[in-house]
Structure formats: C-alpha cells, structure tokens
Amino acid sequence: MRKKYLPLKVFTGYILFTLMLAFFGPLIFIGLDPVNVPVYIFAFLILFAMGYHLGINGATPAVFREPAFVERYIFRLLKFSIVVTLLYKLQEFAVLVAGGKLNFSLASTGESYVNLYADYTRGEGSYDVAWIISLFFYLPQLISMILGVYYFKKLPSNYRYAVVGIFVLILLVNTLGQGKQKQVGDIMVFLLSILVLRLGSQANDSNFRKRRNSSRIYVIGLLVGVVGMFAFINILSSRYDAIGIGAYNIEGASHPLITYNMEHPVFLILGDKVGFAAATFFGYLSQGYLGLSLSMQEPFVWTYGVGNSYAMTTLLGKLLGLPVSVEDSYPFRVGLSTGWDLTKWHSVFPWLASDFTFPGVLVVFFFYAFVYARCWKEAILYKNPLSVLLFCILNLGLVFVPANNQLLHGPESVLAIFVIVFMWVKNRWKLNCPPA
C-alpha cells in the first residue's frame, strides 16, 4: 500500500508548524509555558502515531461488494441529502434577501459579522422548535459537501448542478451574508481531504496513467489552499476594519495576554494592513496553545463526561436540568482566573481533559488515530464511501486541534457526528469494493 502514512505526515507537519507559530510567530503569548506545552504536544504526536500505525497495518476482513451495488446504496442517501440541503439553503438565502441582509462584497463580511452578533449573549440562544429542526439539516449538508464532490463525475447532471449550487449558497448565506469564516474552512478541509484521497487512490491504482496524474492534484490542492488563505485573510481584515482596529491601535485593543511583534518578518514583508490580517490569521492557528498552557495550571474538575462539548453541557444543563455546567470545564475556569475566556481558543486538549484528564486525552487520540487510519485505508483501497465521509470529517477535527473541540462544539455537529460514526460502525463492512 503506497502512501499509507501520508495523512500522518501531513498532520504531524501541521501541528509542528502551528506550535512554531505559537513561540516564534508575529504574536507574543504572555504566559505560554516553553517546556510543558512542547513536551505535551510531542507526547501527543507520539501516541497519535502509534495509534495510526496499528490502524493502518491491521487486517481488514476480505468482504467485498460490487462497485455498482455500493454506488446504488450510497447514491440513494446522497441524492436525498443533496435535495434536502439545497432546499434548506435556498430557504436561508430567501430569508436574507427578504431581510435586505445579503451583500456580495467580501470586504463587507466584517460588517455582516458584527451585525449578526450585535445582541448575542453566549449560552442564551433560542431553543425553540425551529431551532431544534434546524439541527437536523447539518448531517445532509455534510454528506452533500463531501460525497457530492467525491462522486461528482458520476452524478446525473441535475445533481451536479445542485452540488455546485449548495456550495455557492453556503458562501452567499454564511460567508457573505453572515460574515462567518467557518464555512470557508470547512470547504477547504473537505476539498483538500478529497484531493488527498484521490492522490492515495491513484498511487495504489494498477493503471500507470492514473498514477501519473498526481501532479495535477498537487496543483489543484495548492490553488485551493491559496484561495482559502486569501479569503480568510480578507474576512479577518474586514472584521477588524468594521470595529476600527488595525496595526496602528492593536496594542490598546488586544487581549492583555497577547502582544503583536511589529518587527516580525510578516509585518516587514507584507506591510501594516496585510501583515496585521496575516498575523491575526496565524494567531488563529496558535493562540490555543496559550489556552492549553494556562489550563495545565488548573486543578482537575470532572464534568460528568460532557464537559468536552459546550453544546452538550449547555443543552443537558438548561433543557434537562441535569447538574452539569460549562463553568466546571477547563476553558471556563481559565477565563475566570486569567481572563483568557471562552471567546478565545484553548486547543482541543483542555476541552477533552475536562472529562478525561490531560494524560487521558492522549489515550483518546490514540484510538482517534486508529479509526482515522482505518478510514484512510478503506477509502483508498476499497473505495468505501462511509470511510471517505468519516475520513473527511475527522480531518476537520484534526485541523482544529490547536483551536477547540470543533467536532463536538455545536449541537448540530454533535448530532451529525454521532449518526455518521454509528453508520460507519454498523454498515462499513457492507460497502468495501474489490481493490484496484
């Protein structure tokens, strides 16, 4: 099996890059432990690599289905998801248009974001019937975004147009209309994940001509990365412009535990305006390590197995009246003691450590890596659609390791992840195609 360690190498490089940004980037994080944080991250990478190694080299039952059966099975789910998602995004688009809140300028996304959260208070959202119904639309959206692209060429033309329409509507509604950048990140992660899957599949294909096409995949991946980074930097620049913050006054407006190194090459090469946006983007990739460092100084308080998820803790506490509270989690307690509150990032580790302790989180990621490697293997060797789906979603969680517990942060994500993992465990053996 060629390129079996490719995802592990990419993820390891990414984590080391973000760790370097935390210590040598354009932002200076006051209180960042130069010993415990790197030691913990290296231990994390070692345990993750061990779990991945066992998962990628483990035996896979030789139970195969004909590709036609697999595609017929998964296309029913995919087509249904595409239709549902398209209708839901069209409804959101119509609401924006009717309310006069839609704009088509990337430069105005910051103003849209500020307006969206002008009267918002964390934890005090509406939990009405409409909100509960909306939670169920994220699952078909994930299926449409991932498998819609993966099977794009095999879909009928009307469904291909629908998939393109879904992506356009997501950018119009969520990015331009609401000023959010998460959806841009999701699209980037999913597209790059599918490109990596194509690269791995071609490397293991017996057709030499397919294996020669890998250079085109690298070019497309580079373009996706460049366009995505350009979008991120512009969105962040627009946000800070909307509230009147730039390199000229950031020292008085930034968090007391963050200072900007104006002598850093980022500012010297890109200038104050672009350099400030780039530095802020790099801060998104690295500020979680400060949250990790501060959390490691707090005592352990168990959060009944749900403190790793802001959504589950809030819902169980408010809707069901259970004795659980986000106030017991590491990120909340760090906010009280240091001011590094829930509006900042703490990395995924303090969230999970609220339930499993910091050493226990390393064990959790050992099994995470095991499943991740199995998905990679089954996706590229056996074209298993459920493994393709879960592999892309697990990649989203790994990208946010330096930031937060992204996969279990929102209630719609919690619901979707549980359903997808259940589907993978229950049905994945039925959907392996014979190796190429």
Coordinates of C-alpha atoms in Angstrom, one line a residue:
M1 CA 0.0 0.0 0.0
R2 CA 1.7 3.2 -1.2
K3 CA 1.3 6.5 0.7
K4 CA -0.2 4.8 3.7
Y5 CA 1.4 7.2 6.1
L6 CA 0.7 10.4 4.0
P7 CA -2.1 11.7 6.3
L8 CA 0.0 11.1 9.4
K9 CA 2.9 13.0 7.9
V10 CA 0.7 16.0 6.8
F11 CA -0.9 16.2 10.3
T12 CA 2.4 16.0 12.1
G13 CA 3.9 18.8 10.0
Y14 CA 0.8 20.9 10.5
I15 CA 0.9 20.6 14.3
L16 CA 4.6 21.3 14.4
F17 CA 4.1 24.4 12.2
T18 CA 1.3 25.8 14.5
L19 CA 3.5 25.0 17.6
M20 CA 6.3 27.0 16.0
L21 CA 3.9 29.9 15.3
A22 CA 3.0 29.9 19.0
F23 CA 6.6 30.5 20.0
F24 CA 8.1 32.3 17.0
G25 CA 5.1 33.9 15.2
P26 CA 4.1 37.5 14.9
L27 CA 2.0 37.3 18.1
I28 CA 3.6 37.0 21.5
F29 CA 1.6 35.0 24.0
I30 CA 2.3 36.0 27.6
G31 CA 2.4 33.1 30.0
L32 CA 3.0 30.4 27.3
D33 CA 5.0 27.6 29.0
P34 CA 8.1 26.9 26.9
V35 CA 8.6 23.4 28.4
N36 CA 5.3 21.7 29.4
V37 CA 3.4 22.7 26.2
P38 CA 6.1 21.3 23.7
V39 CA 6.6 18.2 25.8
Y40 CA 2.9 17.5 25.9
I41 CA 2.4 18.1 22.2
F42 CA 5.3 15.8 21.4
A43 CA 3.8 13.1 23.6
F44 CA 0.5 13.7 21.8
L45 CA 2.2 13.2 18.4
I46 CA 3.9 10.0 19.5
L47 CA 0.7 8.4 20.9
F48 CA -1.2 9.6 17.8
A49 CA 1.5 8.0 15.5
M50 CA 1.3 4.7 17.5
G51 CA -2.5 4.5 17.1
Y52 CA -2.2 5.3 13.4
H53 CA 0.4 2.7 12.9
L54 CA -1.7 0.0 14.4
G55 CA -4.8 1.1 12.4
I56 CA -3.1 1.3 9.0
N57 CA -1.4 -2.1 9.4
G58 CA -4.3 -4.0 11.0
A59 CA -6.0 -6.7 9.0
T60 CA -9.2 -5.8 7.1
P61 CA -11.9 -8.5 6.5
A62 CA -11.9 -9.6 2.9
V63 CA -15.6 -9.0 2.3
F64 CA -16.3 -7.1 -0.9
R65 CA -19.3 -5.8 -2.8
E66 CA -19.5 -5.0 -6.5
P67 CA -19.0 -1.2 -7.1
A68 CA -22.4 -1.0 -8.7
F69 CA -24.1 -2.2 -5.5
V70 CA -22.1 0.2 -3.3
E71 CA -22.9 3.2 -5.6
R72 CA -26.6 2.3 -5.8
Y73 CA -26.7 2.0 -2.0
I74 CA -24.9 5.3 -1.3
F75 CA -26.4 7.3 -4.1
R76 CA -29.9 7.0 -2.6
L77 CA -28.6 8.6 0.6
L78 CA -26.5 11.2 -1.4
K79 CA -29.3 12.3 -3.7
F80 CA -31.7 12.7 -0.8
S81 CA -29.1 14.7 1.1
I82 CA -28.5 17.0 -1.9
V83 CA -32.2 17.8 -2.4
V84 CA -32.8 18.4 1.3
T85 CA -29.7 20.6 1.7
L86 CA -30.4 22.6 -1.5
L87 CA -33.9 23.4 -0.4
Y88 CA -32.8 24.4 3.1
K89 CA -30.0 26.7 1.8
L90 CA -32.5 28.3 -0.6
Q91 CA -34.8 29.0 2.3
E92 CA -31.9 30.6 4.2
F93 CA -31.0 32.6 1.1
A94 CA -34.6 33.8 0.7
V95 CA -34.7 34.9 4.3
L96 CA -31.6 37.0 3.9
V97 CA -32.8 38.6 0.7
A98 CA -36.2 39.4 2.2
G99 CA -34.5 41.0 5.2
G100 CA -32.2 43.0 3.0
K101 CA -29.1 41.5 4.7
L102 CA -27.4 39.9 1.7
N103 CA -24.3 41.5 0.2
F104 CA -22.0 40.3 -2.5
S105 CA -18.8 42.0 -1.3
L106 CA -16.0 40.2 0.5
A107 CA -15.0 43.5 2.0
S108 CA -18.4 43.8 3.8
T109 CA -18.2 40.5 5.6
G110 CA -16.9 42.1 8.7
E111 CA -19.8 44.5 9.0
S112 CA -22.2 41.5 8.4
Y113 CA -20.5 39.6 11.2
V114 CA -20.7 42.4 13.7
N115 CA -24.4 43.0 12.9
L116 CA -25.1 39.2 13.3
Y117 CA -23.7 39.1 16.8
A118 CA -24.6 42.6 17.9
D119 CA -27.2 41.5 20.5
Y120 CA -25.9 37.9 21.1
T121 CA -25.0 36.6 24.5
R122 CA -23.2 33.3 24.8
G123 CA -25.4 30.5 26.1
E124 CA -28.6 32.5 25.8
G125 CA -29.8 31.5 22.3
S126 CA -33.3 30.5 21.4
Y127 CA -34.1 26.8 21.9
D128 CA -37.5 26.8 20.1
V129 CA -38.9 24.2 17.7
A130 CA -37.5 25.9 14.6
W131 CA -34.0 25.8 16.2
I132 CA -34.3 22.1 17.0
I133 CA -35.5 21.3 13.5
S134 CA -32.5 23.2 12.0
L135 CA -30.1 20.9 13.8
F136 CA -31.1 18.0 11.6
F137 CA -30.0 19.8 8.3
Y138 CA -26.3 19.8 9.1
L139 CA -26.0 16.0 8.5
P140 CA -27.3 16.0 5.0
Q141 CA -25.2 19.1 4.3
L142 CA -22.0 17.3 5.3
I143 CA -23.0 14.3 3.1
S144 CA -23.7 16.6 0.2
M145 CA -20.4 18.6 0.6
I146 CA -18.2 15.5 0.9
L147 CA -19.7 12.7 -1.1
G148 CA -21.2 15.2 -3.6
V149 CA -17.7 16.2 -4.6
Y150 CA -16.3 12.7 -4.3
Y151 CA -18.9 11.2 -6.7
F152 CA -19.3 14.4 -8.6
K153 CA -18.5 13.0 -12.1
K154 CA -20.8 10.0 -11.5
L155 CA -23.8 12.0 -10.5
P156 CA -26.5 12.9 -13.1
S157 CA -26.1 16.5 -14.4
N158 CA -29.0 17.9 -12.4
Y159 CA -27.5 16.7 -9.2
R160 CA -24.1 18.1 -10.2
Y161 CA -25.7 21.5 -10.6
A162 CA -27.3 21.1 -7.3
V163 CA -24.0 20.3 -5.6
V164 CA -22.4 23.4 -7.1
G165 CA -25.5 25.4 -6.0
I166 CA -25.1 24.2 -2.5
F167 CA -21.5 25.5 -2.3
V168 CA -22.5 28.8 -3.8
L169 CA -25.4 29.2 -1.4
I170 CA -23.2 28.4 1.6
L171 CA -20.7 31.1 0.6
L172 CA -23.5 33.6 -0.1
V173 CA -25.5 32.9 3.0
N174 CA -22.9 32.1 5.6
T175 CA -19.8 33.9 4.4
L176 CA -21.0 37.0 2.6
G177 CA -24.4 37.3 4.3
Q178 CA -23.3 36.5 7.9
G179 CA -19.6 37.2 7.8
K180 CA -18.7 33.7 9.0
Q181 CA -15.4 32.1 8.0
K182 CA -16.0 28.6 9.4
Q183 CA -17.8 27.5 6.3
V184 CA -14.8 28.6 4.2
G185 CA -12.6 26.5 6.4
D186 CA -15.0 23.5 6.1
I187 CA -15.0 23.7 2.3
M188 CA -11.2 24.0 2.3
V189 CA -10.7 21.0 4.6
F190 CA -13.2 18.8 2.7
L191 CA -11.8 19.7 -0.8
L192 CA -8.2 19.1 0.3
S193 CA -9.2 15.8 2.0
I194 CA -10.8 14.5 -1.2
L195 CA -7.8 15.6 -3.2
V196 CA -5.6 13.6 -0.8
L197 CA -7.9 10.6 -1.1
R198 CA -7.5 10.9 -4.9
L199 CA -3.8 11.1 -4.6
G200 CA -3.7 8.0 -2.3
S201 CA -6.1 6.1 -4.6
Q202 CA -4.1 6.8 -7.7
A203 CA -0.8 5.8 -6.0
N204 CA -2.4 2.4 -5.4
D205 CA -4.0 2.0 -8.8
S206 CA -2.6 -0.6 -11.1
N207 CA -3.3 1.8 -14.0
F208 CA 0.0 3.7 -14.6
R209 CA -1.6 6.6 -16.4
K210 CA -3.8 7.3 -13.4
R211 CA -0.7 7.3 -11.2
R212 CA 0.9 9.9 -13.4
N213 CA -1.9 12.4 -12.9
S214 CA -0.8 13.1 -9.3
S215 CA 0.9 16.3 -10.3
R216 CA -2.4 17.8 -11.3
I217 CA -3.8 17.0 -7.9
Y218 CA -0.9 18.9 -6.2
V219 CA -1.6 21.9 -8.4
I220 CA -5.3 21.9 -7.6
G221 CA -4.6 21.5 -3.9
L222 CA -2.2 24.4 -4.0
L223 CA -4.8 26.6 -5.6
V224 CA -7.4 25.6 -3.0
G225 CA -5.0 26.4 -0.2
V226 CA -4.0 29.8 -1.7
V227 CA -7.6 30.9 -2.5
G228 CA -8.7 29.7 1.0
M229 CA -6.0 31.6 2.8
F230 CA -6.7 34.8 0.7
A231 CA -10.4 34.5 1.7
F232 CA -9.5 34.0 5.4
I233 CA -7.2 37.0 5.5
N234 CA -9.7 39.2 3.8
I235 CA -12.5 38.2 6.1
L236 CA -10.4 38.8 9.2
S237 CA -9.2 42.2 7.8
S238 CA -12.9 43.1 7.1
R239 CA -13.9 42.2 10.6
Y240 CA -11.3 44.4 12.3
D241 CA -12.0 47.2 9.9
A242 CA -15.6 47.1 10.9
I243 CA -14.7 47.7 14.5
G244 CA -12.0 50.2 13.8
I245 CA -9.0 48.1 14.8
G246 CA -5.7 47.8 12.8
A247 CA -2.0 47.6 13.3
Y248 CA -1.9 51.2 14.4
N249 CA -4.0 50.7 17.6
I250 CA -4.0 46.9 18.2
E251 CA -1.8 47.2 21.3
G252 CA -4.5 49.1 23.1
A253 CA -7.3 46.8 21.8
S254 CA -5.9 43.3 22.0
H255 CA -6.1 40.9 24.9
P256 CA -3.7 41.6 27.8
L257 CA -2.0 38.2 27.3
I258 CA -1.3 39.0 23.6
T259 CA 1.1 41.5 22.1
Y260 CA 2.0 42.0 18.4
N261 CA 5.6 41.9 17.3
M262 CA 5.7 44.7 14.8
E263 CA 9.3 43.8 13.9
H264 CA 8.3 40.3 12.8
P265 CA 9.0 39.5 9.1
V266 CA 5.2 39.2 8.5
F267 CA 4.9 42.9 9.1
L268 CA 8.1 43.9 7.4
I269 CA 7.3 41.9 4.2
L270 CA 3.5 42.5 3.9
G271 CA 3.2 45.9 5.5
D272 CA 0.9 47.0 8.3
K273 CA -2.5 46.4 6.8
V274 CA -2.0 43.0 5.1
G275 CA 0.6 42.0 7.7
F276 CA -1.9 42.6 10.5
A277 CA -4.6 40.4 8.8
A278 CA -2.0 37.7 8.2
A279 CA -0.7 37.9 11.8
T280 CA -4.3 37.6 13.1
F281 CA -4.8 34.5 10.9
F282 CA -1.6 33.0 12.3
G283 CA -2.9 33.8 15.8
Y284 CA -6.0 31.7 15.0
L285 CA -3.6 28.8 14.4
S286 CA -1.6 29.3 17.5
Q287 CA -3.5 31.0 20.3
G288 CA -4.9 27.7 21.5
Y289 CA -1.5 26.7 22.9
L290 CA -1.7 29.6 25.3
G291 CA -5.1 28.3 26.5
L292 CA -3.5 24.8 26.8
S293 CA -0.7 26.3 28.9
L294 CA -3.0 28.1 31.2
S295 CA -5.3 25.1 31.6
M296 CA -2.5 22.9 32.6
Q297 CA -2.1 25.0 35.7
E298 CA -5.6 24.5 36.9
P299 CA -6.8 21.6 39.1
F300 CA -8.9 18.8 37.5
V301 CA -12.7 19.0 38.0
W302 CA -14.7 16.2 36.4
T303 CA -17.5 17.3 34.2
Y304 CA -19.6 14.1 34.0
G305 CA -18.4 13.1 30.6
V306 CA -20.0 16.0 28.7
G307 CA -17.7 18.9 29.6
N308 CA -15.7 18.3 26.4
S309 CA -18.6 19.7 24.5
Y310 CA -20.0 23.2 25.1
A311 CA -23.2 22.2 23.3
M312 CA -23.9 19.1 25.2
T313 CA -23.2 20.7 28.6
T314 CA -25.4 23.7 27.8
L315 CA -28.3 21.6 26.5
L316 CA -28.2 19.0 29.3
G317 CA -28.0 21.7 31.9
K318 CA -30.6 24.1 30.6
L319 CA -33.1 21.9 28.8
L320 CA -33.0 18.8 31.0
G321 CA -31.9 20.4 34.3
L322 CA -29.0 18.0 34.9
P323 CA -26.3 19.0 37.3
V324 CA -23.7 19.8 34.6
S325 CA -22.3 23.2 33.8
V326 CA -19.7 24.6 31.4
E327 CA -18.4 26.5 34.4
D328 CA -16.6 23.4 35.6
S329 CA -14.6 23.0 32.3
Y330 CA -11.0 24.0 32.0
P331 CA -11.6 26.8 29.5
F332 CA -14.3 28.5 31.6
R333 CA -12.2 28.3 34.8
V334 CA -9.1 29.6 33.0
G335 CA -11.2 32.5 31.9
L336 CA -12.1 33.3 35.5
S337 CA -8.5 33.1 36.8
T338 CA -6.6 34.7 33.9
G339 CA -9.1 36.5 31.6
W340 CA -8.5 34.0 28.8
D341 CA -12.2 33.3 28.5
L342 CA -14.4 31.3 26.1
T343 CA -14.1 33.9 23.3
K344 CA -10.5 32.8 22.9
W345 CA -9.2 29.4 21.9
H346 CA -7.7 26.8 24.2
S347 CA -6.9 23.9 21.8
V348 CA -8.9 20.7 21.8
F349 CA -6.9 19.3 24.8
P350 CA -8.5 21.3 27.7
W351 CA -12.0 20.6 26.5
L352 CA -11.4 16.8 26.4
A353 CA -9.3 17.0 29.6
S354 CA -12.3 18.3 31.5
D355 CA -13.6 14.7 31.2
F356 CA -10.5 12.5 30.6
T357 CA -7.6 14.5 32.3
F358 CA -4.7 15.6 30.2
P359 CA -2.9 12.2 30.2
G360 CA -6.3 10.6 29.3
V361 CA -6.6 12.8 26.3
L362 CA -3.5 11.3 24.8
V363 CA -5.2 7.8 25.1
V364 CA -8.3 9.2 23.4
F365 CA -6.3 10.4 20.5
F366 CA -4.6 7.0 20.3
F367 CA -8.0 5.5 19.4
Y368 CA -8.9 8.5 17.2
A369 CA -5.8 7.9 15.2
F370 CA -6.6 4.2 14.9
V371 CA -10.0 4.9 13.4
Y372 CA -8.5 7.7 11.3
A373 CA -6.0 5.3 9.7
R374 CA -8.7 2.6 9.1
C375 CA -10.8 5.2 7.3
W376 CA -7.8 6.2 5.1
K377 CA -7.0 2.6 4.3
E378 CA -10.6 1.6 3.5
A379 CA -11.2 4.8 1.5
I380 CA -8.2 4.5 -0.9
L381 CA -8.0 0.7 -1.2
Y382 CA -11.7 -0.3 -1.1
K383 CA -13.4 3.0 -2.1
N384 CA -15.6 2.7 0.9
P385 CA -18.0 5.7 0.9
L386 CA -18.6 5.7 4.6
S387 CA -14.9 5.7 5.3
V388 CA -14.5 8.6 2.8
L389 CA -17.1 10.5 4.7
L390 CA -15.7 9.9 8.2
F391 CA -12.1 10.5 7.0
C392 CA -13.0 14.0 5.8
I393 CA -14.9 14.8 9.0
L394 CA -12.0 13.5 11.2
N395 CA -9.7 15.8 9.2
L396 CA -11.9 18.7 10.2
G397 CA -11.4 17.7 13.8
L398 CA -7.6 17.4 13.4
V399 CA -7.3 20.8 11.7
F400 CA -9.0 22.4 14.8
V401 CA -6.7 20.5 17.3
P402 CA -4.8 23.8 18.0
A403 CA -8.1 25.7 18.4
N404 CA -11.0 23.8 20.0
N405 CA -13.2 20.7 20.1
Q406 CA -14.7 21.6 16.7
L407 CA -16.5 18.3 16.1
L408 CA -18.5 18.4 19.3
H409 CA -18.7 22.2 19.8
G410 CA -22.1 22.9 18.3
P411 CA -25.3 20.8 18.8
E412 CA -25.8 20.2 15.1
S413 CA -22.3 18.9 14.8
V414 CA -22.7 16.6 17.8
L415 CA -25.8 15.1 16.3
A416 CA -24.2 14.6 12.8
I417 CA -21.0 13.1 14.2
F418 CA -22.9 10.5 16.3
V419 CA -25.0 9.5 13.3
I420 CA -22.1 9.2 10.9
V421 CA -19.9 7.2 13.4
F422 CA -22.9 4.9 14.0
M423 CA -23.4 4.4 10.3
W424 CA -19.7 3.7 9.8
V425 CA -19.5 1.1 12.7
K426 CA -22.7 -0.6 11.6
N427 CA -22.5 -0.6 7.8
R428 CA -19.0 -0.1 6.6
W429 CA -18.3 -3.8 6.1
K430 CA -21.1 -3.9 3.5
L431 CA -19.5 -1.2 1.3
N432 CA -16.0 -2.3 0.5
C433 CA -15.3 -2.6 -3.2
P434 CA -12.6 -5.0 -4.5
P435 CA -9.1 -3.4 -4.5
A436 CA -8.0 -1.9 -7.8

